[in-house]
Tab-separated table of C-alpha atoms in Angstrom:
chain	number	residue	atom	x	y	z
A	795	MET	CA	11.402	-11.615	-10.186
A	796	ARG	CA	11.865	-8.061	-9.017
A	797	ILE	CA	9.719	-6.149	-6.518
A	798	VAL	CA	9.099	-2.451	-7.129
A	799	GLY	CA	7.434	-0.445	-4.361
A	800	LEU	CA	4.599	1.939	-5.190
A	801	THR	CA	3.501	4.579	-2.714
A	802	GLY	CA	2.271	8.160	-2.383
A	803	GLY	CA	0.162	10.452	-0.236
A	804	ILE	CA	-3.600	10.062	0.055
A	805	GLY	CA	-5.394	11.640	-2.881
A	806	CYS	CA	-2.320	11.690	-5.123
A	807	GLY	CA	-3.607	9.074	-7.567
A	808	LYS	CA	-1.620	6.004	-6.535
A	809	THR	CA	-4.634	3.748	-7.132
A	810	THR	CA	-4.942	5.008	-10.715
A	811	VAL	CA	-1.308	4.117	-11.384
A	812	SER	CA	-1.577	0.779	-9.575
A	813	THR	CA	-4.673	-0.243	-11.528
A	814	HIS	CA	-2.933	0.604	-14.790
A	815	PHE	CA	0.162	-1.444	-13.896
A	816	GLU	CA	-2.139	-4.400	-13.219
A	817	SER	CA	-3.416	-4.183	-16.797
A	818	LEU	CA	0.069	-4.279	-18.321
A	819	ASP	CA	1.771	-7.468	-19.475
A	820	GLY	CA	4.655	-8.594	-17.286
A	821	PHE	CA	3.425	-6.897	-14.107
A	822	LYS	CA	1.469	-8.108	-11.100
A	823	VAL	CA	0.212	-5.766	-8.384
A	824	VAL	CA	0.238	-6.930	-4.767
A	825	ASP	CA	-2.011	-4.453	-2.959
A	826	CYS	CA	-1.323	-4.083	0.772
A	827	ASP	CA	-4.522	-2.079	1.291
A	828	LYS	CA	-6.569	-4.856	-0.300
A	829	ILE	CA	-4.870	-7.417	1.911
A	830	ALA	CA	-5.552	-5.230	4.961
A	831	ARG	CA	-9.261	-5.135	4.058
A	832	GLU	CA	-9.477	-8.871	3.479
A	833	ILE	CA	-7.865	-9.900	6.760
A	834	VAL	CA	-10.458	-7.956	8.807
A	835	GLU	CA	-13.514	-9.482	7.152
A	836	PRO	CA	-16.084	-10.984	9.568
A	837	GLY	CA	-14.945	-14.322	10.918
A	838	LYS	CA	-11.221	-13.699	10.406
A	839	GLU	CA	-8.963	-13.816	13.470
A	840	ALA	CA	-7.861	-10.182	13.103
A	841	TYR	CA	-11.541	-9.145	12.950
A	842	LYS	CA	-12.221	-10.839	16.296
A	843	GLN	CA	-9.209	-9.197	17.938
A	844	ILE	CA	-10.175	-5.739	16.677
A	845	ILE	CA	-13.689	-6.090	18.131
A	846	GLN	CA	-12.199	-7.141	21.464
A	847	LYS	CA	-9.935	-4.069	21.563
A	848	PHE	CA	-12.182	-1.395	20.022
A	849	GLY	CA	-15.697	-2.593	20.815
A	850	GLN	CA	-18.895	-3.343	18.908
A	851	GLU	CA	-19.548	0.352	18.194
A	852	ILE	CA	-17.102	0.331	15.267
A	853	LEU	CA	-19.287	-2.154	13.371
A	854	PHE	CA	-21.871	-1.589	10.673
A	855	GLU	CA	-25.297	-3.168	11.148
A	856	ASN	CA	-24.250	-6.047	8.875
A	857	GLY	CA	-21.300	-6.849	11.144
A	858	GLY	CA	-18.553	-5.414	8.943
A	859	ILE	CA	-15.975	-3.037	10.383
A	860	ASN	CA	-16.639	0.663	9.776
A	861	ARG	CA	-13.150	1.463	8.533
A	862	ARG	CA	-13.788	5.207	8.460
A	863	LEU	CA	-14.888	5.268	12.111
A	864	LEU	CA	-12.015	3.034	13.162
A	865	GLY	CA	-9.627	5.249	11.202
A	866	GLU	CA	-10.892	8.397	12.927
A	867	ARG	CA	-10.167	6.834	16.307
A	868	VAL	CA	-6.712	5.453	15.638
A	869	PHE	CA	-5.380	8.436	13.673
A	870	LYS	CA	-6.021	10.645	16.723
A	871	ASP	CA	-4.275	8.301	19.161
A	872	LYS	CA	-0.829	6.840	18.478
A	873	ALA	CA	-1.299	4.172	21.160
A	874	LYS	CA	-4.498	2.946	19.504
A	875	LEU	CA	-2.816	3.023	16.102
A	876	LYS	CA	-0.013	0.878	17.509
A	877	THR	CA	-2.563	-1.560	18.930
A	878	LEU	CA	-4.339	-1.859	15.574
A	879	THR	CA	-1.052	-2.353	13.737
A	880	GLY	CA	-0.086	-5.050	16.227
A	881	ILE	CA	-3.267	-6.941	15.357
A	882	THR	CA	-3.208	-6.570	11.593
A	883	GLY	CA	0.565	-6.823	11.062
A	884	PRO	CA	0.975	-10.599	11.508
A	885	ALA	CA	-2.105	-11.364	9.375
A	886	ILE	CA	-0.912	-9.064	6.612
A	887	PHE	CA	2.532	-10.700	6.799
A	888	LYS	CA	1.135	-14.178	6.180
A	889	GLU	CA	-0.943	-13.148	3.167
A	890	LEU	CA	1.824	-10.977	1.735
A	891	VAL	CA	4.341	-13.816	1.897
A	892	LYS	CA	1.822	-16.163	0.283
A	893	GLN	CA	1.252	-13.812	-2.669
A	894	LEU	CA	4.921	-12.971	-3.193
A	895	ILE	CA	6.034	-16.594	-3.094
A	896	TYR	CA	3.223	-17.611	-5.454
A	897	ASN	CA	4.303	-14.993	-7.987
A	898	PHE	CA	7.911	-16.084	-7.624
A	899	VAL	CA	6.954	-19.701	-8.356
A	900	ILE	CA	4.920	-18.867	-11.481
A	901	GLY	CA	7.702	-16.614	-12.775
A	902	THR	CA	6.115	-13.161	-12.589
A	903	PRO	CA	8.813	-10.787	-13.934
A	904	ILE	CA	7.949	-7.659	-11.937
A	905	ILE	CA	5.744	-7.235	-8.870
A	906	ILE	CA	4.398	-3.791	-8.061
A	907	LEU	CA	4.072	-3.692	-4.273
A	908	ASP	CA	1.315	-1.141	-3.633
A	909	ALA	CA	2.021	0.041	-0.075
A	910	PRO	CA	0.605	3.397	1.139
A	911	THR	CA	2.924	3.514	4.183
A	912	LEU	CA	6.030	2.107	2.515
A	913	TYR	CA	8.279	4.918	3.789
A	914	GLU	CA	6.458	5.402	7.080
A	915	THR	CA	6.925	1.803	8.268
A	916	LYS	CA	10.176	1.199	6.306
A	917	ARG	CA	9.797	-2.570	6.803
A	918	LEU	CA	9.027	-3.416	3.193
A	919	LEU	CA	11.789	-1.247	1.743
A	920	ASN	CA	14.250	-4.112	2.257
A	921	ILE	CA	12.640	-6.211	-0.468
A	922	CYS	CA	12.131	-3.410	-3.023
A	923	ALA	CA	14.582	-3.070	-5.892
A	924	ALA	CA	13.201	0.421	-6.545
A	925	VAL	CA	10.417	2.698	-5.343
A	926	ILE	CA	7.868	4.714	-7.316
A	927	VAL	CA	6.131	7.674	-5.673
A	928	VAL	CA	2.928	9.172	-7.062
A	929	GLY	CA	2.550	12.788	-6.008
A	930	CYS	CA	0.669	16.005	-6.613
A	931	ASP	CA	0.392	19.523	-5.240
A	932	GLU	CA	-0.761	19.544	-1.590
A	933	SER	CA	-3.769	21.805	-2.219
A	934	LEU	CA	-4.956	19.477	-4.996
A	935	GLN	CA	-4.345	16.486	-2.741
A	936	ILE	CA	-6.597	17.993	-0.047
A	937	GLN	CA	-9.344	18.829	-2.541
A	938	ARG	CA	-9.362	15.288	-3.925
A	939	VAL	CA	-9.589	13.620	-0.512
A	940	MET	CA	-12.331	15.966	0.691
A	941	LYS	CA	-14.369	15.203	-2.430
A	942	ARG	CA	-13.640	11.462	-2.547
A	943	ASP	CA	-14.130	10.653	1.138
A	944	ARG	CA	-16.553	13.478	1.967
A	945	LEU	CA	-14.390	14.573	4.867
A	946	PRO	CA	-13.980	18.048	6.372
A	947	LEU	CA	-10.649	19.831	5.966
A	948	ARG	CA	-9.696	19.167	9.605
A	949	GLN	CA	-9.945	15.385	9.242
A	950	VAL	CA	-8.038	15.397	5.972
A	951	ARG	CA	-5.175	17.316	7.564
A	952	GLU	CA	-5.167	14.907	10.533
A	953	ARG	CA	-4.713	11.973	8.177
A	954	MET	CA	-1.985	13.740	6.233
A	955	LYS	CA	-0.074	14.383	9.469
A	956	ASN	CA	0.365	10.619	9.836
A	957	GLN	CA	2.124	10.438	6.480
A	958	ILE	CA	5.491	11.726	5.342
A	959	PRO	CA	4.962	14.799	3.088
A	960	THR	CA	4.734	13.824	-0.569
A	961	LYS	CA	7.649	16.039	-1.599
A	962	LYS	CA	9.905	14.335	0.950
A	963	LYS	CA	8.824	10.926	-0.355
A	964	ALA	CA	9.570	12.078	-3.897
A	965	ASP	CA	13.100	13.046	-2.856
A	966	MET	CA	13.699	9.512	-1.531
A	967	ALA	CA	12.135	7.696	-4.501
A	968	ASP	CA	13.826	6.180	-7.540
A	969	PHE	CA	10.958	7.243	-9.819
A	970	VAL	CA	8.244	9.879	-9.432
A	971	ILE	CA	4.949	10.269	-11.278
A	972	TRP	CA	3.522	13.770	-10.759
A	973	ASN	CA	-0.241	13.539	-11.052
A	974	ASP	CA	-1.259	17.202	-11.162
A	975	GLY	CA	-2.735	16.942	-14.650
A	976	SER	CA	-5.256	14.685	-16.330
A	977	LYS	CA	-5.699	10.962	-15.797
A	978	GLN	CA	-4.485	10.366	-19.361
A	979	GLU	CA	-1.212	12.153	-18.590
A	980	ALA	CA	-0.669	10.009	-15.484
A	981	LEU	CA	-1.325	6.825	-17.474
A	982	ALA	CA	1.093	7.934	-20.189
A	983	GLU	CA	3.816	8.473	-17.566
A	984	THR	CA	3.042	5.044	-16.148
A	985	ASP	CA	3.419	3.419	-19.580
A	986	CYS	CA	6.781	5.112	-20.042
A	987	LEU	CA	7.978	3.974	-16.624
A	988	ALA	CA	6.726	0.434	-17.250
A	989	SER	CA	8.876	0.225	-20.375
A	990	MET	CA	11.910	1.415	-18.420
A	991	LEU	CA	11.336	-1.176	-15.698
A	992	LYS	CA	10.946	-3.986	-18.230
A	993	ASN	CA	14.200	-3.035	-19.937
A	994	LYS	CA	16.003	-2.864	-16.612
A	995	TYR	CA	14.718	-6.031	-14.959
A	996	ASN	CA	13.818	-8.317	-17.864
A	997	GLY	CA	14.949	-11.880	-17.229
A	998	PHE	CA	16.220	-11.274	-13.697
A	999	SER	CA	15.931	-14.144	-11.196
A	1000	ARG	CA	14.067	-16.791	-13.113
A	1001	LEU	CA	12.386	-19.717	-11.407
A	1002	LEU	CA	14.817	-21.994	-9.509
A	1003	SER	CA	17.849	-19.942	-10.520
A	1004	GLY	CA	20.454	-19.328	-7.838
A	1005	PRO	CA	19.708	-15.597	-7.522
A	1006	GLY	CA	15.990	-16.354	-7.628
A	1007	LEU	CA	16.160	-18.740	-4.690
A	1008	LEU	CA	18.214	-16.254	-2.700
A	1009	LEU	CA	15.614	-13.587	-3.452
A	1010	CYS	CA	12.862	-15.899	-2.216
A	1011	VAL	CA	14.685	-16.527	1.057
A	1012	GLY	CA	15.403	-12.802	1.398
A	1013	ILE	CA	11.718	-11.956	1.003
A	1014	ILE	CA	10.728	-14.246	3.864
A	1015	ALA	CA	13.535	-13.017	6.126
A	1016	SER	CA	12.747	-9.356	5.486
A	1017	LEU	CA	8.998	-9.701	5.911
A	1018	LYS	CA	9.383	-11.404	9.265
A	1019	THR	CA	9.999	-7.929	10.710
A	1020	LEU	CA	6.227	-7.417	10.380
A	1021	MET	CA	5.574	-10.033	13.025
């Protein structure tokens, strides 16, 4: 099993690429954003801690967390962002380990680790054999986020300030998919990259092999930095 990181700036089309990888044979996507949403569902321990720290006013009428409102508060205040990360980090760690180990056991050849803040936090880089960045022109990125999330320009720029610029991420990446064109073009690039990854990592670290067991232990040791 090999783990390949997937990241990119907001509005660059990372989700489009991630969804396509999930549909391809030989790949499994582990989505950190999805995990982050699941661990704050009503009744979960992280949910209770967030309410204690940020109050009932961040809730919808049905009791769910208003992620947009919570995001507006923490992105403006680094101390609050640190508090939120301190709550969600351990819960994300547990679920992430569970999914990675499960895929190791069933012999998944390549895991695509979809992590929006892969370079910002740096913690997950230790377990990635390679990193893919999905990028686009900054003006197009802003337009997409404003349209998708119905946010004013000011709020979009505030969120982008909390991320490393896409061009800098692209310089650090092993592979880059530029998503300035059509969706079909992005999917075609993804197919090409998928073939390259299969050729490179096919047959690496099979179940119960020596390298495979070492990889498994390495995953757990590296991810403990999230605690």
